[in-house]
XYZ file of C-alpha atoms in Angstrom:
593
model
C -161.739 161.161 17.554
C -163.811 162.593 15.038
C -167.490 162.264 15.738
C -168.350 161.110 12.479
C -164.920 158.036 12.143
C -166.438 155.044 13.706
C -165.101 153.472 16.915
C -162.763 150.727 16.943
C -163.193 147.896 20.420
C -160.326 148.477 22.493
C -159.793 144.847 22.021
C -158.348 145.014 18.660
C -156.258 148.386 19.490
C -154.596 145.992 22.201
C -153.962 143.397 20.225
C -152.146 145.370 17.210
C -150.137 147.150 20.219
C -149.085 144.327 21.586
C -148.150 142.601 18.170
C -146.159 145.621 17.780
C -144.177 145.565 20.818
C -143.464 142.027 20.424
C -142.643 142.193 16.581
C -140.972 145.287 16.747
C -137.660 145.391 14.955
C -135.721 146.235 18.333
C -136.117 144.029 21.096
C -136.523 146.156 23.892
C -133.779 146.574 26.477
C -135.279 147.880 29.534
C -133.477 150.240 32.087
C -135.148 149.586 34.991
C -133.147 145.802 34.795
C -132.073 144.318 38.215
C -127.889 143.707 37.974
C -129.086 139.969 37.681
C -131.263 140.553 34.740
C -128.005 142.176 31.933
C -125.520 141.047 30.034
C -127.117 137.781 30.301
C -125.687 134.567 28.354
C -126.059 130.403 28.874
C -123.233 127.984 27.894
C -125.663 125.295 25.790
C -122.313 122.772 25.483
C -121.576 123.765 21.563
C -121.430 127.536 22.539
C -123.150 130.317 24.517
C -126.098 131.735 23.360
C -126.184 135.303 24.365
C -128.904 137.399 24.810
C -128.310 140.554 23.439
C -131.620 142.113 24.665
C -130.133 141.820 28.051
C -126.925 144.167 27.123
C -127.022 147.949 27.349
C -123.654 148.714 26.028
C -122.427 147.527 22.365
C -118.569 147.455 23.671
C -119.543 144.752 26.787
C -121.119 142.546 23.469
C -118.770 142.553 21.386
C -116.472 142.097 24.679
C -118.276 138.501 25.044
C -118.344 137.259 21.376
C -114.291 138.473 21.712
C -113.862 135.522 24.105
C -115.555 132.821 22.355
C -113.642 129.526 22.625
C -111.678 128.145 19.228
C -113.712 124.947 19.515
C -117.334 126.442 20.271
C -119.869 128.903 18.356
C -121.358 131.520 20.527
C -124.616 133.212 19.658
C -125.880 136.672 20.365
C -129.595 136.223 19.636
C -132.162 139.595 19.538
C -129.328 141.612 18.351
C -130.614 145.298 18.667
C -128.735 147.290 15.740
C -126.994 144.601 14.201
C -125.498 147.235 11.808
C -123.823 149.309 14.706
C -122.486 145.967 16.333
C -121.131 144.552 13.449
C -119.521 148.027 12.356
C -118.225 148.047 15.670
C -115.573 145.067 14.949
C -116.495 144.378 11.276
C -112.684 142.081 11.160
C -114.370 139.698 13.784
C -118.525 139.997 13.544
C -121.086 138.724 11.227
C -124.305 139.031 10.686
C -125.452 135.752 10.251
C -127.365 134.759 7.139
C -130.600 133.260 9.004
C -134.396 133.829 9.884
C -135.911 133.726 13.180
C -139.304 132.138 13.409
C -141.080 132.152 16.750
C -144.457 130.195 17.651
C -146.927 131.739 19.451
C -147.409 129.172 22.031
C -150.735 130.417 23.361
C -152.265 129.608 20.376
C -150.617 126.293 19.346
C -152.079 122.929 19.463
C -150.553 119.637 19.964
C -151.143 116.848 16.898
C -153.787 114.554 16.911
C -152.129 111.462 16.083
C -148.497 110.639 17.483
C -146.515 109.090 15.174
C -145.197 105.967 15.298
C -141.575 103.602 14.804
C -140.157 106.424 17.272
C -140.358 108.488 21.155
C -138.965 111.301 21.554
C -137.946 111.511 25.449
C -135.590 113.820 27.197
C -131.739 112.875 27.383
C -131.321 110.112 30.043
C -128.020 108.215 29.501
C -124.497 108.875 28.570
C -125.322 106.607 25.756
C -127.743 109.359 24.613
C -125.258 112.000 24.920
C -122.887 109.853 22.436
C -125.116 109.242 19.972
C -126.387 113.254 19.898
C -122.701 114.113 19.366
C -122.837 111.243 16.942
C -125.514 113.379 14.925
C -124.019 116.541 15.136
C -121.227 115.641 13.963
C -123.144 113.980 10.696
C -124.803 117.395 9.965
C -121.870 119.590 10.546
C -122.823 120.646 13.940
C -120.603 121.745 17.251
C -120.272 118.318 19.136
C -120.698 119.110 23.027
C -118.456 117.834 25.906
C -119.949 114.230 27.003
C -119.420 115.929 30.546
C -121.502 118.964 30.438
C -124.375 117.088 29.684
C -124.031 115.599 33.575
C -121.996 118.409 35.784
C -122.683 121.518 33.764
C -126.450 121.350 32.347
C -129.311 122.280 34.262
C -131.965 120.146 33.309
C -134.919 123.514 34.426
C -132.910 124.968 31.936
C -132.050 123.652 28.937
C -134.036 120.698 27.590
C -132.558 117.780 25.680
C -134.474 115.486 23.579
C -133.706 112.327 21.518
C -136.338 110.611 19.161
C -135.376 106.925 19.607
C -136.484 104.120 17.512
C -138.763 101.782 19.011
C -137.866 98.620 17.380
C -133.433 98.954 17.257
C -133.075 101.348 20.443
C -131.071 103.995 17.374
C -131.256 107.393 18.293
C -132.405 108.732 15.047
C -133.242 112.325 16.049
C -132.407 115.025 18.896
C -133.414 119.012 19.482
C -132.414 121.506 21.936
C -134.077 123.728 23.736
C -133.722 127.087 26.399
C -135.734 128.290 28.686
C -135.398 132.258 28.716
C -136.891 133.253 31.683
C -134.137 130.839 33.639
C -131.685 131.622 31.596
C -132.050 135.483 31.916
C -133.659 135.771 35.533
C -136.781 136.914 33.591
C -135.394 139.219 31.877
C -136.905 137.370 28.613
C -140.169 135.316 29.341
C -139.916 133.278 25.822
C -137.992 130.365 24.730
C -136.126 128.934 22.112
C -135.154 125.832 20.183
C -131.787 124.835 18.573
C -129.195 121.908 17.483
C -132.366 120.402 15.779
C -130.765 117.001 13.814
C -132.580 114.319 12.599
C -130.098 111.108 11.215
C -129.682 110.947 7.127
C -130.379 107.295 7.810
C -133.686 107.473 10.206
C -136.584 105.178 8.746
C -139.092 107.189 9.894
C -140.871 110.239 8.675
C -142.215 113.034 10.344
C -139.059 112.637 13.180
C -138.133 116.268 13.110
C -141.415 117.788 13.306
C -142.322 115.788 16.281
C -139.094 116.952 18.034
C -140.411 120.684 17.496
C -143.940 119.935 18.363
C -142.565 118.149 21.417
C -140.604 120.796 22.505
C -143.448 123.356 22.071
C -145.423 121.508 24.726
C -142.477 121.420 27.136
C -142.370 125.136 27.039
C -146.111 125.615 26.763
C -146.534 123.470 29.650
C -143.938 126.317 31.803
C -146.024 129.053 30.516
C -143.623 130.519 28.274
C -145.545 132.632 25.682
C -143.452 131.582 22.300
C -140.875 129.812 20.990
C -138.396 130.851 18.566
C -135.878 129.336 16.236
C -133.102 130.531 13.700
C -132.936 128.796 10.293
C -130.378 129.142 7.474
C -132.500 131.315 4.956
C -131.829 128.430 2.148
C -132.876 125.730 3.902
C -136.181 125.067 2.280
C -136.928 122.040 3.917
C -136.995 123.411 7.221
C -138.899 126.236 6.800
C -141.500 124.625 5.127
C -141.707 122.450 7.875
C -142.012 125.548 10.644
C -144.647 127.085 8.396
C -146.589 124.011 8.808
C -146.590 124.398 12.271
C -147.501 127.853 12.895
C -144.417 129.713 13.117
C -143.996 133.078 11.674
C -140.914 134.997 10.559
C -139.767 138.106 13.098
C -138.065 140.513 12.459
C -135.212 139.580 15.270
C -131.043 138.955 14.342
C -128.258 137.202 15.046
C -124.600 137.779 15.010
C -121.405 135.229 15.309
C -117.662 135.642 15.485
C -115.984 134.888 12.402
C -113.913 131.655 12.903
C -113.674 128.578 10.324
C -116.672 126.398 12.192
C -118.540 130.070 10.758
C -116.439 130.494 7.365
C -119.100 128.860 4.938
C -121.335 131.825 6.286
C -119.455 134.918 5.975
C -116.835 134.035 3.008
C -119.744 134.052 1.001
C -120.346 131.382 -1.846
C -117.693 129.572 -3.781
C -116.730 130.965 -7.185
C -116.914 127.865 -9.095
C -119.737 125.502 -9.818
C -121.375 122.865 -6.740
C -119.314 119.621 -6.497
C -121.240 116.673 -5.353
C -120.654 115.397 -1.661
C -117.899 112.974 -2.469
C -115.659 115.761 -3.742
C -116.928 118.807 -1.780
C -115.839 117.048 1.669
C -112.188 116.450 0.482
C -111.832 119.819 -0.855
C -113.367 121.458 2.310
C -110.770 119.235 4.354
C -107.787 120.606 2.247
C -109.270 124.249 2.480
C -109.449 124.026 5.928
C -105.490 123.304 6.037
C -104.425 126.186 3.595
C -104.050 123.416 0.495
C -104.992 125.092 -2.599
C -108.288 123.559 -4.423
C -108.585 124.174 -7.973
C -111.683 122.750 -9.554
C -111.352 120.918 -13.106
C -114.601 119.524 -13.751
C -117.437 120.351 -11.088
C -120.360 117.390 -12.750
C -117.246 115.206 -12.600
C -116.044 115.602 -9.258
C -112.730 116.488 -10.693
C -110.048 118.714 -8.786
C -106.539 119.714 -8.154
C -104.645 120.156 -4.861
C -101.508 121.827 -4.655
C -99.220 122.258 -1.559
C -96.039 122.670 -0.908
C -94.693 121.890 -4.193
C -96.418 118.916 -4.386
C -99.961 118.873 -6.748
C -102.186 115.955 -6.879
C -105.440 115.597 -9.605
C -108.228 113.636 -8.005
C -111.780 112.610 -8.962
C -113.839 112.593 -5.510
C -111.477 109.819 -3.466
C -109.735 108.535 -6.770
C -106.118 109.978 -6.798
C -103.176 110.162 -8.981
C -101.484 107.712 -6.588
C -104.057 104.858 -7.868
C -102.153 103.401 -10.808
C -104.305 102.606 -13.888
C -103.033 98.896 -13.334
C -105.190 99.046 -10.089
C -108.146 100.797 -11.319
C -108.204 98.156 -14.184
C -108.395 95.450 -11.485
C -110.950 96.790 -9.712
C -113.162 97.173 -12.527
C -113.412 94.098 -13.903
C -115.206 91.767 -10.550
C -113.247 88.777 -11.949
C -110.175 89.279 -11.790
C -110.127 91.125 -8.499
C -111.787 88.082 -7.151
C -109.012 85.812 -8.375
C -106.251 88.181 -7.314
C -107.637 88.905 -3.667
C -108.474 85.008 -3.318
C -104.905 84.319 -4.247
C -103.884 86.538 -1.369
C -105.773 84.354 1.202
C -108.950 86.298 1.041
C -112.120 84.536 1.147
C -114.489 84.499 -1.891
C -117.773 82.964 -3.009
C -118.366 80.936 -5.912
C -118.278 82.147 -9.189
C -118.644 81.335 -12.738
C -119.084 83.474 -16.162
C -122.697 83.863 -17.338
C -122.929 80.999 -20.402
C -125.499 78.558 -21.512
C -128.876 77.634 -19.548
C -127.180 74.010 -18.866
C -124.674 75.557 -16.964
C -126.677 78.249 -15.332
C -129.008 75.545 -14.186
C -125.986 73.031 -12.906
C -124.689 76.391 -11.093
C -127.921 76.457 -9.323
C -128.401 73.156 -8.180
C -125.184 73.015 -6.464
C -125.664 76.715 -4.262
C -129.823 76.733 -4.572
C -129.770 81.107 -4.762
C -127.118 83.074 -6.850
C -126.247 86.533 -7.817
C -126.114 87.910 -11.135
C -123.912 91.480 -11.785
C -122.448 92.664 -14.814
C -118.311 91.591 -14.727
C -117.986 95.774 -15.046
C -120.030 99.104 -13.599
C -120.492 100.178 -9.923
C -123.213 101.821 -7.780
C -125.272 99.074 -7.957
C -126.587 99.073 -11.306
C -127.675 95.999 -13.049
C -127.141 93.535 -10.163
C -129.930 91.077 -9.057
C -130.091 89.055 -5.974
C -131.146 85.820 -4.729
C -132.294 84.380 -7.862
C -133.759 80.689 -8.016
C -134.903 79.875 -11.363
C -132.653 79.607 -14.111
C -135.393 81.526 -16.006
C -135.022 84.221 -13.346
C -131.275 84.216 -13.843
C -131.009 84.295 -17.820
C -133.796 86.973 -17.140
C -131.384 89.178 -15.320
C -128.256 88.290 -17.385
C -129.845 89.948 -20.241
C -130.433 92.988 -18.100
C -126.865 92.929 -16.717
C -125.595 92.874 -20.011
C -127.088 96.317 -20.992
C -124.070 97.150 -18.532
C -120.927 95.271 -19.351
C -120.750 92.413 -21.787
C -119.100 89.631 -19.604
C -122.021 89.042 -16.827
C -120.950 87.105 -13.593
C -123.398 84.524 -11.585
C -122.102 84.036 -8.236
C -123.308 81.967 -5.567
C -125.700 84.170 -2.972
C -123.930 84.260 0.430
C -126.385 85.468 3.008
C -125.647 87.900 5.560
C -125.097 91.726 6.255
C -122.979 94.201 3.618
C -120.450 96.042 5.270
C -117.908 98.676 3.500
C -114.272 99.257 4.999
C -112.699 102.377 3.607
C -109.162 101.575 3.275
C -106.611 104.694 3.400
C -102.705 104.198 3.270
C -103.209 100.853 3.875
C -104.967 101.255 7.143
C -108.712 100.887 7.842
C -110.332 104.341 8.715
C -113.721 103.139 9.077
C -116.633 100.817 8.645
C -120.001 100.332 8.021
C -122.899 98.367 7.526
C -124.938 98.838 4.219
C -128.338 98.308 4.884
C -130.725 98.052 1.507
C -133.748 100.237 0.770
C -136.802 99.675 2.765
C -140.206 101.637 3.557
C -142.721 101.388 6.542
C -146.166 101.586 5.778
C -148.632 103.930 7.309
C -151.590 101.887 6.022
C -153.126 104.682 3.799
C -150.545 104.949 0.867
C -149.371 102.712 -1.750
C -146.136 101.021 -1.605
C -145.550 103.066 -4.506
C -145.940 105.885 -2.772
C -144.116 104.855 0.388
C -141.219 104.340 -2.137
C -141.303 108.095 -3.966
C -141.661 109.674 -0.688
C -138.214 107.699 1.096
C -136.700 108.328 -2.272
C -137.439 111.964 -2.044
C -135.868 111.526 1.410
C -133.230 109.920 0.998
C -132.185 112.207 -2.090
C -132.695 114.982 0.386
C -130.270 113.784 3.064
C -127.663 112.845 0.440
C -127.529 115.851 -1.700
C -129.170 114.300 -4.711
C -127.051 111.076 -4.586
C -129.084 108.289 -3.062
C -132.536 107.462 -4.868
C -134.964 104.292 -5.477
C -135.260 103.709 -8.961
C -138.341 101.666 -9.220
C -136.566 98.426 -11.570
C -137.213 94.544 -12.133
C -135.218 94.438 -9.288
C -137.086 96.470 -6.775
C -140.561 94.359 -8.693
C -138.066 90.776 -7.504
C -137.918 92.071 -4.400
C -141.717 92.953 -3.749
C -143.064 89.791 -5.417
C -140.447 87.490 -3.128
C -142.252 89.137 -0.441
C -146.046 88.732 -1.602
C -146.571 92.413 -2.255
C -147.265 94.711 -5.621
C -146.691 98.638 -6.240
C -150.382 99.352 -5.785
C -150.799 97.172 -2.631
C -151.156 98.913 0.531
C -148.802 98.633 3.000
C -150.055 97.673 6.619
C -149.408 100.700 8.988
C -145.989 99.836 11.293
C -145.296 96.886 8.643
C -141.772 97.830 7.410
C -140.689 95.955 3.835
C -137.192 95.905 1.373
C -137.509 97.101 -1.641
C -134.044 96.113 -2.779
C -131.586 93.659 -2.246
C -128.806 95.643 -2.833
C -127.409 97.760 -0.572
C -125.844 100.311 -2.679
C -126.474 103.758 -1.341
C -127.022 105.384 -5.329
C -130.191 103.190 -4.771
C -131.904 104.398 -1.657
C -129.465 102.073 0.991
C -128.447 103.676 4.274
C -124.994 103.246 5.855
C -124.059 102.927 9.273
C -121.010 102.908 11.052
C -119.412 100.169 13.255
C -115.857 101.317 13.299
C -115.556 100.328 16.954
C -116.699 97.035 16.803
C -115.391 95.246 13.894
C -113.933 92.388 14.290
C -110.027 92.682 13.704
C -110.105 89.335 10.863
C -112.670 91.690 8.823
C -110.073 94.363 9.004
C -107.499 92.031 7.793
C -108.757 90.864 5.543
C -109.711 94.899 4.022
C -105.782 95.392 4.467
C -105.075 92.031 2.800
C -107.090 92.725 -0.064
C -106.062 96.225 -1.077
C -102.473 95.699 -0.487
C -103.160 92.289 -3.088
C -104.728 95.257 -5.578
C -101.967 97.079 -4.969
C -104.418 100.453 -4.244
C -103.484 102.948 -1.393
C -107.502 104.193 -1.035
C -110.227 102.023 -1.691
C -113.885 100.762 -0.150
C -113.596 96.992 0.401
C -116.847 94.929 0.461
C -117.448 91.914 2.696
C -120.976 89.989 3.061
C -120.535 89.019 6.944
C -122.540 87.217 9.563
C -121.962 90.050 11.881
C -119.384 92.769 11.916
C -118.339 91.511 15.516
C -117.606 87.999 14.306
C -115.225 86.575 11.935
C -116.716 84.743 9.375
C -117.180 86.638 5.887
C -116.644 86.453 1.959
C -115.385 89.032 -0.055
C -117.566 90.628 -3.060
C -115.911 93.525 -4.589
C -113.283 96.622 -4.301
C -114.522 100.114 -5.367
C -111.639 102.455 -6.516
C -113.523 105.399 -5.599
C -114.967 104.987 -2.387
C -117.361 107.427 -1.200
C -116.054 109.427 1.963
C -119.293 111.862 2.785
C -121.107 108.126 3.438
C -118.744 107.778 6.516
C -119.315 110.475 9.294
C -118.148 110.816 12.156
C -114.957 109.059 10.918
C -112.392 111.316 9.562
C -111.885 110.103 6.575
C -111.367 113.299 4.383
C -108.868 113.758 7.044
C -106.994 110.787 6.305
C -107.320 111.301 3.166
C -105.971 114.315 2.397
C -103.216 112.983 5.110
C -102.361 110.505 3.041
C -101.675 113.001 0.052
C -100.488 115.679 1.723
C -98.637 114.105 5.034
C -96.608 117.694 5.506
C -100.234 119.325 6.255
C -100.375 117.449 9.090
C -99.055 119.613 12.225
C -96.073 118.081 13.525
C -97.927 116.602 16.852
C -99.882 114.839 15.043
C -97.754 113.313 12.632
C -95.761 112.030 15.768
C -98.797 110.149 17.217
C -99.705 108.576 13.876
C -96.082 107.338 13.416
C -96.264 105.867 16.613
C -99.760 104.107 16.044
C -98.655 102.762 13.319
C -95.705 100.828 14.400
């Protein structure tokens, strides 16, 4: 050192050298390993993730990625090179299009305030382990074997945890996480998080980041000195929420082996313009089985599948095989309510919007009523449980902005579920559960309701929003509240009536236990339409229970509301049955007589 450059504290030297061996671009591999310590890798139930810091020799990793299962997704995390290994099988290796973020655990601190409607609590119950696969497969994620979670997952290990709602028992949330220094014999003393899913339907906010926070602490609490992550570099969401909590990008890589649970990542983007949900899932589907997808109209959701001589236009779940006759039906409330009650299907009350006398007479006999334009869908222009006839003329007027003929129908009480009928055989069900918010007691209900819109629009692509209306005003009034009130903290309050997801409802499935009249009665109905695919939908007591009225038939049903039933699947069965492999075509034939 010169005598005349100042001195520096060893201190800070230290600290940049160690930032620099620990943010260095290549993870170090050390020589001096024990036999125990390479070519290190942990099956985590959706895949392996393999250390690649742990492997001396390219050939042995690309050796391991080689035997990947069809059904699983391996990782090879800390990827020294990544050029050289991918060059080294460039037919079978990506490099995958995603950050790593670590936290530097020595210097994070837990939140203040816990937040509340949910725990988050390690995996406990087989229960647990259904409803995690449940979420994957929502988000597009590996499901894991129910059975690992019990005879093949060490607990010191790998860390499960589920954010469960305190009020309904839902499992709304769940993250993953590794312990390195177990999972490597020391070899790597950090730790990492994955398979971080939070439900599109969770009530809650803040579920995810208290997942990550809570997994932080688990691996603080072992002494591990950071935690990393790897995050799709679009997903803005997420890594706004890791910036919020201290994590910083590193320079660290990963690689996969190209198969079709990988394909959206290394095809690289489609050529034509972003189709909404309802479309893109069908079109993946056919994709996925070789069926050519031409897109028409991307705003409109229109397409064209061809296979096998055979070419079918759609819009979203609407198909050439619905006949114009049918759509017709379905679009006018009316008359699908007299043609479906003529089939034995039960229906409420109904009369055609007219003169105050008869809008009051109406009344008196059912007390509430609903009032919907005779036309439309998604929601728009309905109002329910109306109890005035002032209130009612009120909202005819607004429903005629819609269609001309307006309906009032007597207000059957109850729960909303859609059955999504395909071929003529219910594929699933679901309850539709209107727009609600939970107040923190610090922000308006107006508030509460922009920030579950932005939500909601979030977890639906754009589709699902609360328009603030006279009906969501009906709604607040009814329940002795106004926009600028604010909402008690844990006090959770509708906001509509209508449980339409285009307005903010959530949907959730009960395939398994509806009761068998209720899917009758689906059946009944569409086959009295005369329409191969549609969304049927009964007010009913309880989906376990028989007792229900029919309200309406939508022509286009939306499929991407429906996971983890297949049915895209069915769908594109239905218009392409050849596409199904033979095996399979055998074992629906046989379920079906």
């Amino acid at each position: 050192m010169a005598e005349n450059e100042p001195s520096r504290p060893k201190g800070a030297f230290d600290h940049r050298l160690k930032r620099m061996r620990q943010h260095g671009l290549k993870p170090e591999y050390r020589l001096d390993e024990t036999e125990a310590q390479k070519n290190r890798f942990i099956d985590c139930g959706w895949g392996r993730l393999v250390f690649a810091n742990t492997y001396g020799e390219t050939e042995k990793l690309v050796e391991v990625l080689r035997n990947e299962r069809p059904d699983r997704r391996d990782i090879a995390f800390y990827v020294r090179d990544p050029h050289v290994l991918v060059g080294s099988a460039p037919q079978e290796l990506f490099l995958d299009p995603s950050h790593t973020f670590r936290l530097d655990l020595a210097t994070y601190r837990p939140a203040r305030n816990r937040r509340k409607g949910f725990t988050v609590r390690r995996l406990s119950s087989r229960s647990d382990a259904e409803a995690i696969n449940e979420l994957y497969l929502t988000r597009g994620m590996v499901p894991v074997p129910p059975e690992f979670f019990w005879s093949q997952l060490d607990p010191r290990t790998i860390t499960v945890l589920v954010a469960e709602e305190d009020e309904t028992g839902v499992i709304v949330g769940t993250a993953m996480g590794v312990d390195h220094s177990r999972a490597t014999n020391d070899a790597d003393l950090g730790s990492s998080l994955w398979c971080l899913a939070v439900s599109p339907q969770a009530r809650f906010p803040g579920i995810g980041e208290a997942l990550v926070r809570r997994m932080a602490e688990v691996f603080k609490g072992k002494g591990a000195p950071h935690m990393d992550l790897s995050v799709l570099h679009d997903n803005e969401l997420a890594i706004g929420l890791y910036d919020k909590l201290g994590f910083e990008r590193v320079p660290y890589f990963t690689i996969k082996r190209k198969n079709t649970i990988n394909e959206a990542l290394f095809a690289g983007p489609a050529v034509e313009d972003k189709l909404n949900p309802y479309a893109t899932i069908v079109v993946n589907e056919a994709r996925r089985r070789g069926i050519q997808a031409e897109i028409i109209d991307a705003e409109g959701g229109f397409f064209r599948l061809s296979y096998g001589g055979r070419s079918v236009a759609c819009r979203e779940s609407l198909s050439e095989f619905t006949s114009a006759v049918a759509m017709s039906i379905c679009d006018d409330k009316a008359t699908t309510r007299r043609i479906v009650q003529r089939a034995g299907v039960n229906v409420p009350d109904q009369i055609l919007a007219g003169s105050a006398d008869e809008i009051a007479a109406f009344l008196d006999q059912h007390g509430s009523v609903v009032v919907k334009p005779a036309r439309g869908e998604q929601g728009k222009g309905i109002a329910i449980g109306l109890t005035t006839t002032e209130d009612v003329m009120a909202a005819v007027e607004v429903a005629r902005t819609y269609s001309n003929d307006v309906l009032v129908e007597e207000f059957v009480t109850g729960q909303d579920l859609r059955l999504v009928v395909i071929d003529y055989k219910v594929v699933a069900t679901a309850l539709r559960k209107p727009a609600e918010v939970t107040g923190n007691g610090k922000a308006t209900i107006g508030e509460l309701i922009e920030i579950q819109s932005r939500r909601r629009s979030a977890a639906t692509g754009g589709e699902s929003r609360i328009e603030v209306d006279d009906e969501v005003l009906r709604c607040l009034t009814a329940n002795g509240f106004q926009l600028e009130d604010i909402l008690p903290e844990g006090k959770t309050l509708p906001v509509r009536r209508t449980a339409n997801l285009h307005t903010g409802g959530t949907i959730h499935d009960v395939t398994g236990e509806t009761h068998h009249t209720l899917i009758e009665a689906a059946i009944k109905a569409a086959r009295a339409i005369e329409i191969p695919v549609t969304g049927i939908d009964l007010m009913v007591k309880d989906p376990r229970q028989p007792e229900y009225r029919f309200i309406e038939a939508n022509e286009r049903p939306g499929l991407a509301n429906h996971e983890p039933q297949p049915t895209a699947e069915r769908f594109v069965d239905f218009l392409f049955p050849l596409s199904v492999p033979q095996p399979v075509r055998t074992t629906l034939n046989r379920a079906g007589t």
